Amino acid sequence: MSIVCGIPLLECVYCLACARWVWKKCLYTAGHESENWGLATVEEFLPVPQLCRLILAVYEDDLRNPIWEPPGGYRINPDWVILRKNYEETQCCVPPYLIYLDHKNTDIVLAIRGLNLAKEGDYAILLDNKLGQTKFDGGYVHNGLLKAARWVFDAECEFLRGLVERNPDYTLTFAGHSLGAGVVALLVLIVVQNLDKLGNIERNKIRCFAIAPTRCMSLNLAVRYADVINSVVLQDDFLPRTTMALEDVFKSLIW
C-alpha cells in the first residue's frame, strides 16, 4: 500500500500526456490511412509514367539539349511545349511550370515541378499554413498552396480557355510533383468551381495527377473530388505521409 501511495500519479499522467503529444506530433504518419485501399487498375495508372516525364521536363532549361533526362528520354515533342514560366516569371509565388499540348494523347497538360530545396519562396509556400486556417467549399485546405493555385489560375485562365475552345475534344490535365502536386490538387478544385471561365469544359474531361503530394485538403474534399484528383504515392514516401501537425513542428524549427 505504501508503494502505491508513493507513486506520483499526477506526474505519471503528465508524462503519459507528453509522450502521447510527442507521438502524435513527431512519430505518427499517415500511412495507415491508405493501407486498405485497393490497387489501381492498369488503365488508371497508364498516364502516370508519361506525366512524370513531363513534370521532370520542367526542370530543364532547354528541352532540345536536356541535362537531366531519364532513361529513354522525356518522350515529348519540344514544339508542343507552348508555354513555360520560371521562378522569375512566377515571382516565386508558385514553382516553375509548363503547358504542353499533347496532340498524341489529345490532352492539354499543365505540369508544375516539385520543391526546390534552394528556393526560399518554395518553403514560404509550404509553411504558410495553420490547421483550420483556410476554408474552401465546405472543407479545409492548405493556405499557402491555395494562394499558389489561385496565382496560376489567374495567370493562365484565359490561355487555357483558348486552348480548350480550339481543342474541344481534348482533356485538360493538371500534373505536379511534391509541392507542385499540392498546387495542382488545389488548382483543380478552383477549376471545377469555375468551369464557365474555361469554355464550359465538362468535369469528366478534367484530370489531376498529384505525384507524391503534400497533404493539402481535408478528407471530405478529397472524397468529393476523387473523380478528378489522382494521388500517386510510392510506398512510404516521406512528404505525402507527413501529417499537418508534423509540418507545424518543422515550421517552428526552421522558419
mmCIF file of C-alpha atoms in Angstrom:
data_model
loop_
_atom_site.group_PDB
_atom_site.id
_atom_site.type_symbol
_atom_site.label_atom_id
_atom_site.label_comp_id
_atom_site.label_asym_id
_atom_site.label_seq_id
_atom_site.Cartn_x
_atom_site.Cartn_y
_atom_site.Cartn_z
ATOM 1 C CA MET A 1 0.000 0.000 0.000
ATOM 2 C CA SER A 2 2.837 2.322 0.805
ATOM 3 C CA ILE A 3 4.383 1.613 -2.634
ATOM 4 C CA VAL A 4 1.181 2.616 -4.424
ATOM 5 C CA CYS A 5 0.892 5.759 -2.359
ATOM 6 C CA GLY A 6 4.478 6.595 -3.209
ATOM 7 C CA ILE A 7 3.824 6.680 -6.966
ATOM 8 C CA PRO A 8 3.482 10.303 -8.155
ATOM 9 C CA LEU A 9 0.235 9.783 -10.089
ATOM 10 C CA LEU A 10 -0.055 13.354 -11.298
ATOM 11 C CA GLU A 11 3.454 13.299 -12.713
ATOM 12 C CA CYS A 12 2.799 9.943 -14.400
ATOM 13 C CA VAL A 13 -0.332 11.240 -16.068
ATOM 14 C CA TYR A 14 1.563 14.325 -17.179
ATOM 15 C CA CYS A 15 4.398 12.219 -18.638
ATOM 16 C CA LEU A 16 1.957 9.970 -20.476
ATOM 17 C CA ALA A 17 0.195 13.007 -21.915
ATOM 18 C CA CYS A 18 3.513 14.454 -23.070
ATOM 19 C CA ALA A 19 4.525 11.131 -24.601
ATOM 20 C CA ARG A 20 1.233 10.956 -26.485
ATOM 21 C CA TRP A 21 1.723 14.511 -27.744
ATOM 22 C CA VAL A 22 5.240 13.685 -28.987
ATOM 23 C CA TRP A 23 3.939 10.549 -30.712
ATOM 24 C CA LYS A 24 1.157 12.473 -32.411
ATOM 25 C CA LYS A 25 3.455 15.291 -33.458
ATOM 26 C CA CYS A 26 6.635 13.515 -34.426
ATOM 27 C CA LEU A 27 6.166 9.771 -34.888
ATOM 28 C CA TYR A 28 2.683 9.356 -36.307
ATOM 29 C CA THR A 29 2.477 9.009 -40.070
ATOM 30 C CA ALA A 30 -0.477 8.912 -42.363
ATOM 31 C CA GLY A 31 0.425 5.621 -43.966
ATOM 32 C CA HIS A 32 -2.349 3.691 -42.234
ATOM 33 C CA GLU A 33 -4.977 5.834 -43.949
ATOM 34 C CA SER A 34 -4.472 4.072 -47.279
ATOM 35 C CA GLU A 35 -3.391 0.614 -46.130
ATOM 36 C CA ASN A 36 -6.778 -0.900 -47.004
ATOM 37 C CA TRP A 37 -7.184 0.798 -50.358
ATOM 38 C CA GLY A 38 -7.474 -1.334 -53.448
ATOM 39 C CA LEU A 39 -4.812 -1.459 -56.145
ATOM 40 C CA ALA A 40 -5.056 0.860 -59.129
ATOM 41 C CA THR A 41 -6.013 -0.711 -62.433
ATOM 42 C CA VAL A 42 -3.695 -0.687 -65.426
ATOM 43 C CA GLU A 43 -5.953 1.831 -67.148
ATOM 44 C CA GLU A 44 -5.876 4.158 -64.139
ATOM 45 C CA PHE A 45 -2.096 4.071 -63.884
ATOM 46 C CA LEU A 46 -1.381 4.201 -67.612
ATOM 47 C CA PRO A 47 -0.951 8.020 -67.912
ATOM 48 C CA VAL A 48 1.339 8.309 -64.882
ATOM 49 C CA PRO A 49 4.784 7.466 -66.384
ATOM 50 C CA GLN A 50 4.420 9.957 -69.237
ATOM 51 C CA LEU A 51 3.116 12.670 -66.912
ATOM 52 C CA CYS A 52 6.097 12.060 -64.618
ATOM 53 C CA ARG A 53 8.409 12.627 -67.580
ATOM 54 C CA LEU A 54 6.552 15.802 -68.418
ATOM 55 C CA ILE A 55 6.929 17.075 -64.848
ATOM 56 C CA LEU A 56 10.648 16.278 -64.954
ATOM 57 C CA ALA A 57 10.897 18.250 -68.192
ATOM 58 C CA VAL A 58 10.010 21.407 -66.243
ATOM 59 C CA TYR A 59 13.432 21.155 -64.577
ATOM 60 C CA GLU A 60 15.219 21.528 -67.919
ATOM 61 C CA ASP A 61 16.296 24.917 -69.263
ATOM 62 C CA ASP A 62 16.486 23.631 -72.840
ATOM 63 C CA LEU A 63 14.453 20.580 -73.812
ATOM 64 C CA ARG A 64 16.345 20.262 -77.098
ATOM 65 C CA ASN A 65 19.589 19.876 -75.161
ATOM 66 C CA PRO A 66 18.460 18.186 -71.935
ATOM 67 C CA ILE A 67 20.757 17.608 -68.989
ATOM 68 C CA TRP A 68 18.607 15.591 -66.618
ATOM 69 C CA GLU A 69 16.581 13.396 -68.970
ATOM 70 C CA PRO A 70 15.550 9.959 -67.617
ATOM 71 C CA PRO A 71 16.416 6.680 -69.365
ATOM 72 C CA GLY A 72 14.614 6.667 -72.688
ATOM 73 C CA GLY A 73 14.328 10.446 -72.728
ATOM 74 C CA TYR A 74 11.311 12.615 -72.000
ATOM 75 C CA ARG A 75 9.359 11.262 -74.982
ATOM 76 C CA ILE A 76 7.783 14.638 -75.660
ATOM 77 C CA ASN A 77 7.846 16.964 -78.637
ATOM 78 C CA PRO A 78 9.523 20.267 -77.650
ATOM 79 C CA ASP A 79 7.415 22.030 -80.278
ATOM 80 C CA TRP A 80 4.286 21.120 -78.319
ATOM 81 C CA VAL A 81 5.511 22.957 -75.223
ATOM 82 C CA ILE A 82 3.557 26.151 -75.765
ATOM 83 C CA LEU A 83 4.227 27.993 -72.511
ATOM 84 C CA ARG A 84 6.902 27.925 -69.824
ATOM 85 C CA LYS A 85 7.387 30.047 -66.722
ATOM 86 C CA ASN A 86 10.396 30.107 -64.411
ATOM 87 C CA TYR A 87 10.827 31.453 -60.895
ATOM 88 C CA GLU A 88 11.422 34.973 -62.123
ATOM 89 C CA GLU A 89 8.238 34.945 -64.170
ATOM 90 C CA THR A 90 6.160 33.441 -61.360
ATOM 91 C CA GLN A 91 7.700 35.874 -58.834
ATOM 92 C CA CYS A 92 8.274 32.817 -56.602
ATOM 93 C CA CYS A 93 4.517 32.677 -55.979
ATOM 94 C CA VAL A 94 4.493 29.164 -57.414
ATOM 95 C CA PRO A 95 7.184 26.726 -58.644
ATOM 96 C CA PRO A 96 8.000 26.824 -62.386
ATOM 97 C CA TYR A 97 5.565 25.140 -64.745
ATOM 98 C CA LEU A 98 4.820 24.478 -68.390
ATOM 99 C CA ILE A 99 1.801 23.869 -70.588
ATOM 100 C CA TYR A 100 2.063 21.042 -73.106
ATOM 101 C CA LEU A 101 -0.358 20.469 -75.957
ATOM 102 C CA ASP A 102 -0.222 16.698 -76.320
ATOM 103 C CA HIS A 103 -1.667 16.010 -79.756
ATOM 104 C CA LYS A 104 -0.748 12.328 -79.499
ATOM 105 C CA ASN A 105 -2.982 11.771 -76.471
ATOM 106 C CA THR A 106 -5.439 14.611 -77.203
ATOM 107 C CA ASP A 107 -4.598 16.268 -73.909
ATOM 108 C CA ILE A 108 -3.787 19.753 -72.623
ATOM 109 C CA VAL A 109 -1.351 19.381 -69.729
ATOM 110 C CA LEU A 110 -0.228 21.924 -67.151
ATOM 111 C CA ALA A 111 2.721 20.478 -65.220
ATOM 112 C CA ILE A 112 4.335 22.010 -62.107
ATOM 113 C CA ARG A 113 7.723 20.995 -60.726
ATOM 114 C CA GLY A 114 8.403 19.955 -57.156
ATOM 115 C CA LEU A 115 10.015 21.628 -54.162
ATOM 116 C CA ASN A 116 13.323 23.356 -54.844
ATOM 117 C CA LEU A 117 15.443 22.964 -51.715
ATOM 118 C CA ALA A 118 17.453 26.051 -52.690
ATOM 119 C CA LYS A 119 14.456 28.377 -53.076
ATOM 120 C CA GLU A 120 13.189 30.196 -50.005
ATOM 121 C CA GLY A 121 9.968 31.019 -51.851
ATOM 122 C CA ASP A 122 9.062 27.328 -52.075
ATOM 123 C CA TYR A 123 9.456 26.931 -48.312
ATOM 124 C CA ALA A 124 7.335 30.041 -47.821
ATOM 125 C CA ILE A 125 4.513 28.404 -49.796
ATOM 126 C CA LEU A 126 4.779 25.082 -47.960
ATOM 127 C CA LEU A 127 4.937 26.567 -44.472
ATOM 128 C CA ASP A 128 2.253 29.207 -44.959
ATOM 129 C CA ASN A 129 -0.434 27.275 -43.159
ATOM 130 C CA LYS A 130 -2.127 26.530 -39.858
ATOM 131 C CA LEU A 131 -4.634 23.818 -39.024
ATOM 132 C CA GLY A 132 -8.136 25.074 -39.729
ATOM 133 C CA GLN A 133 -6.857 28.360 -41.168
ATOM 134 C CA THR A 134 -8.434 28.309 -44.636
ATOM 135 C CA LYS A 135 -11.912 27.077 -45.558
ATOM 136 C CA PHE A 136 -12.853 26.082 -49.095
ATOM 137 C CA ASP A 137 -16.071 24.576 -50.426
ATOM 138 C CA GLY A 138 -17.154 23.172 -47.081
ATOM 139 C CA GLY A 139 -13.754 21.826 -46.109
ATOM 140 C CA TYR A 140 -10.262 22.966 -45.215
ATOM 141 C CA VAL A 141 -7.252 23.452 -47.476
ATOM 142 C CA HIS A 142 -3.591 24.388 -47.171
ATOM 143 C CA ASN A 143 -3.389 28.185 -47.153
ATOM 144 C CA GLY A 144 -0.069 28.637 -48.973
ATOM 145 C CA LEU A 145 -0.852 26.065 -51.651
ATOM 146 C CA LEU A 146 -4.274 27.609 -52.250
ATOM 147 C CA LYS A 147 -2.685 31.022 -52.801
ATOM 148 C CA ALA A 148 -0.223 29.466 -55.258
ATOM 149 C CA ALA A 149 -3.065 27.676 -57.070
ATOM 150 C CA ARG A 150 -5.052 30.896 -57.341
ATOM 151 C CA TRP A 151 -1.999 32.637 -58.768
ATOM 152 C CA VAL A 152 -1.718 30.029 -61.530
ATOM 153 C CA PHE A 153 -5.449 30.149 -62.252
ATOM 154 C CA ASP A 154 -5.487 33.936 -62.512
ATOM 155 C CA ALA A 155 -2.362 33.943 -64.685
ATOM 156 C CA GLU A 156 -3.341 31.158 -67.108
ATOM 157 C CA CYS A 157 -7.143 31.066 -67.122
ATOM 158 C CA GLU A 158 -7.539 32.934 -70.406
ATOM 159 C CA PHE A 159 -4.711 31.000 -72.039
ATOM 160 C CA LEU A 160 -6.203 27.654 -71.019
ATOM 161 C CA ARG A 161 -9.649 28.766 -72.106
ATOM 162 C CA GLY A 162 -8.318 29.487 -75.580
ATOM 163 C CA LEU A 163 -6.712 26.055 -75.777
ATOM 164 C CA VAL A 164 -9.901 24.346 -74.624
ATOM 165 C CA GLU A 165 -12.022 26.218 -77.147
ATOM 166 C CA ARG A 166 -9.609 25.456 -80.014
ATOM 167 C CA ASN A 167 -9.325 21.804 -78.994
ATOM 168 C CA PRO A 168 -12.806 20.820 -77.777
ATOM 169 C CA ASP A 169 -12.097 17.079 -77.879
ATOM 170 C CA TYR A 170 -9.010 17.298 -75.664
ATOM 171 C CA THR A 171 -8.898 16.525 -71.949
ATOM 172 C CA LEU A 172 -7.441 19.068 -69.532
ATOM 173 C CA THR A 173 -4.851 17.560 -67.181
ATOM 174 C CA PHE A 174 -3.012 19.101 -64.244
ATOM 175 C CA ALA A 175 0.089 17.277 -63.025
ATOM 176 C CA GLY A 176 2.666 18.044 -60.379
ATOM 177 C CA HIS A 177 5.201 16.525 -58.050
ATOM 178 C CA SER A 178 5.709 17.188 -54.333
ATOM 179 C CA LEU A 179 4.986 20.879 -53.726
ATOM 180 C CA GLY A 180 3.707 21.183 -57.289
ATOM 181 C CA ALA A 181 1.366 18.260 -56.679
ATOM 182 C CA GLY A 182 -0.266 20.104 -53.813
ATOM 183 C CA VAL A 183 -0.651 23.167 -56.003
ATOM 184 C CA VAL A 184 -2.318 21.284 -58.869
ATOM 185 C CA ALA A 185 -4.631 19.435 -56.471
ATOM 186 C CA LEU A 186 -5.997 22.737 -55.176
ATOM 187 C CA LEU A 187 -5.868 24.275 -58.646
ATOM 188 C CA VAL A 188 -8.278 21.599 -59.829
ATOM 189 C CA LEU A 189 -10.684 22.493 -57.027
ATOM 190 C CA ILE A 190 -10.683 26.073 -58.314
ATOM 191 C CA VAL A 191 -11.052 24.942 -61.921
ATOM 192 C CA VAL A 192 -14.037 22.703 -61.182
ATOM 193 C CA GLN A 193 -15.779 25.608 -59.476
ATOM 194 C CA ASN A 194 -15.087 27.900 -62.450
ATOM 195 C CA LEU A 195 -15.846 25.763 -65.485
ATOM 196 C CA ASP A 196 -17.563 28.709 -67.168
ATOM 197 C CA LYS A 197 -14.225 30.554 -67.230
ATOM 198 C CA LEU A 198 -12.639 27.660 -69.114
ATOM 199 C CA GLY A 199 -15.080 27.428 -72.004
ATOM 200 C CA ASN A 200 -17.588 25.343 -70.029
ATOM 201 C CA ILE A 201 -15.413 22.260 -70.293
ATOM 202 C CA GLU A 202 -17.130 19.207 -68.822
ATOM 203 C CA ARG A 203 -15.966 17.971 -65.433
ATOM 204 C CA ASN A 204 -15.312 14.480 -66.771
ATOM 205 C CA LYS A 205 -12.685 15.943 -69.124
ATOM 206 C CA ILE A 206 -10.640 17.360 -66.248
ATOM 207 C CA ARG A 207 -7.975 15.257 -64.551
ATOM 208 C CA CYS A 208 -5.351 15.815 -61.900
ATOM 209 C CA PHE A 209 -2.375 13.586 -61.181
ATOM 210 C CA ALA A 210 -0.627 14.551 -57.951
ATOM 211 C CA ILE A 211 2.681 12.690 -57.653
ATOM 212 C CA ALA A 212 3.835 12.454 -54.013
ATOM 213 C CA PRO A 213 1.660 15.400 -52.985
ATOM 214 C CA THR A 214 1.866 17.392 -49.807
ATOM 215 C CA ARG A 215 -1.184 16.997 -47.574
ATOM 216 C CA CYS A 216 -3.336 19.872 -48.730
ATOM 217 C CA MET A 217 -7.058 19.271 -48.117
ATOM 218 C CA SER A 218 -9.462 17.800 -45.602
ATOM 219 C CA LEU A 219 -10.871 14.314 -46.101
ATOM 220 C CA ASN A 220 -14.347 15.481 -47.137
ATOM 221 C CA LEU A 221 -12.862 17.447 -50.054
ATOM 222 C CA ALA A 222 -10.608 14.557 -51.045
ATOM 223 C CA VAL A 223 -13.632 12.258 -51.236
ATOM 224 C CA ARG A 224 -15.796 14.765 -53.094
ATOM 225 C CA TYR A 225 -13.151 15.399 -55.760
ATOM 226 C CA ALA A 226 -11.883 11.822 -56.005
ATOM 227 C CA ASP A 227 -13.317 11.509 -59.511
ATOM 228 C CA VAL A 228 -10.910 14.228 -60.671
ATOM 229 C CA ILE A 229 -7.836 14.002 -58.431
ATOM 230 C CA ASN A 230 -5.496 11.014 -58.566
ATOM 231 C CA SER A 231 -2.780 10.877 -55.887
ATOM 232 C CA VAL A 232 0.252 8.694 -56.543
ATOM 233 C CA VAL A 233 2.362 7.769 -53.502
ATOM 234 C CA LEU A 234 5.332 5.390 -53.635
ATOM 235 C CA GLN A 235 5.281 3.171 -50.550
ATOM 236 C CA ASP A 236 6.479 5.218 -47.540
ATOM 237 C CA ASP A 237 7.352 8.387 -49.453
ATOM 238 C CA PHE A 238 8.014 10.960 -46.729
ATOM 239 C CA LEU A 239 6.156 14.093 -47.764
ATOM 240 C CA PRO A 240 2.703 12.593 -48.516
ATOM 241 C CA ARG A 241 2.852 10.635 -45.249
ATOM 242 C CA THR A 242 3.728 13.703 -43.182
ATOM 243 C CA THR A 243 0.869 14.995 -41.084
ATOM 244 C CA MET A 244 -0.043 18.653 -40.812
ATOM 245 C CA ALA A 245 0.943 18.526 -37.143
ATOM 246 C CA LEU A 246 4.471 17.427 -38.065
ATOM 247 C CA GLU A 247 4.660 20.183 -40.674
ATOM 248 C CA ASP A 248 3.952 22.627 -37.851
ATOM 249 C CA VAL A 249 6.895 21.174 -35.918
ATOM 250 C CA PHE A 250 9.176 21.659 -38.945
ATOM 251 C CA LYS A 251 7.902 25.192 -39.310
ATOM 252 C CA SER A 252 8.732 26.038 -35.707
ATOM 253 C CA LEU A 253 12.241 24.628 -36.134
ATOM 254 C CA ILE A 254 13.326 26.132 -39.469
ATOM 255 C CA TRP A 255 11.060 29.094 -40.222
#
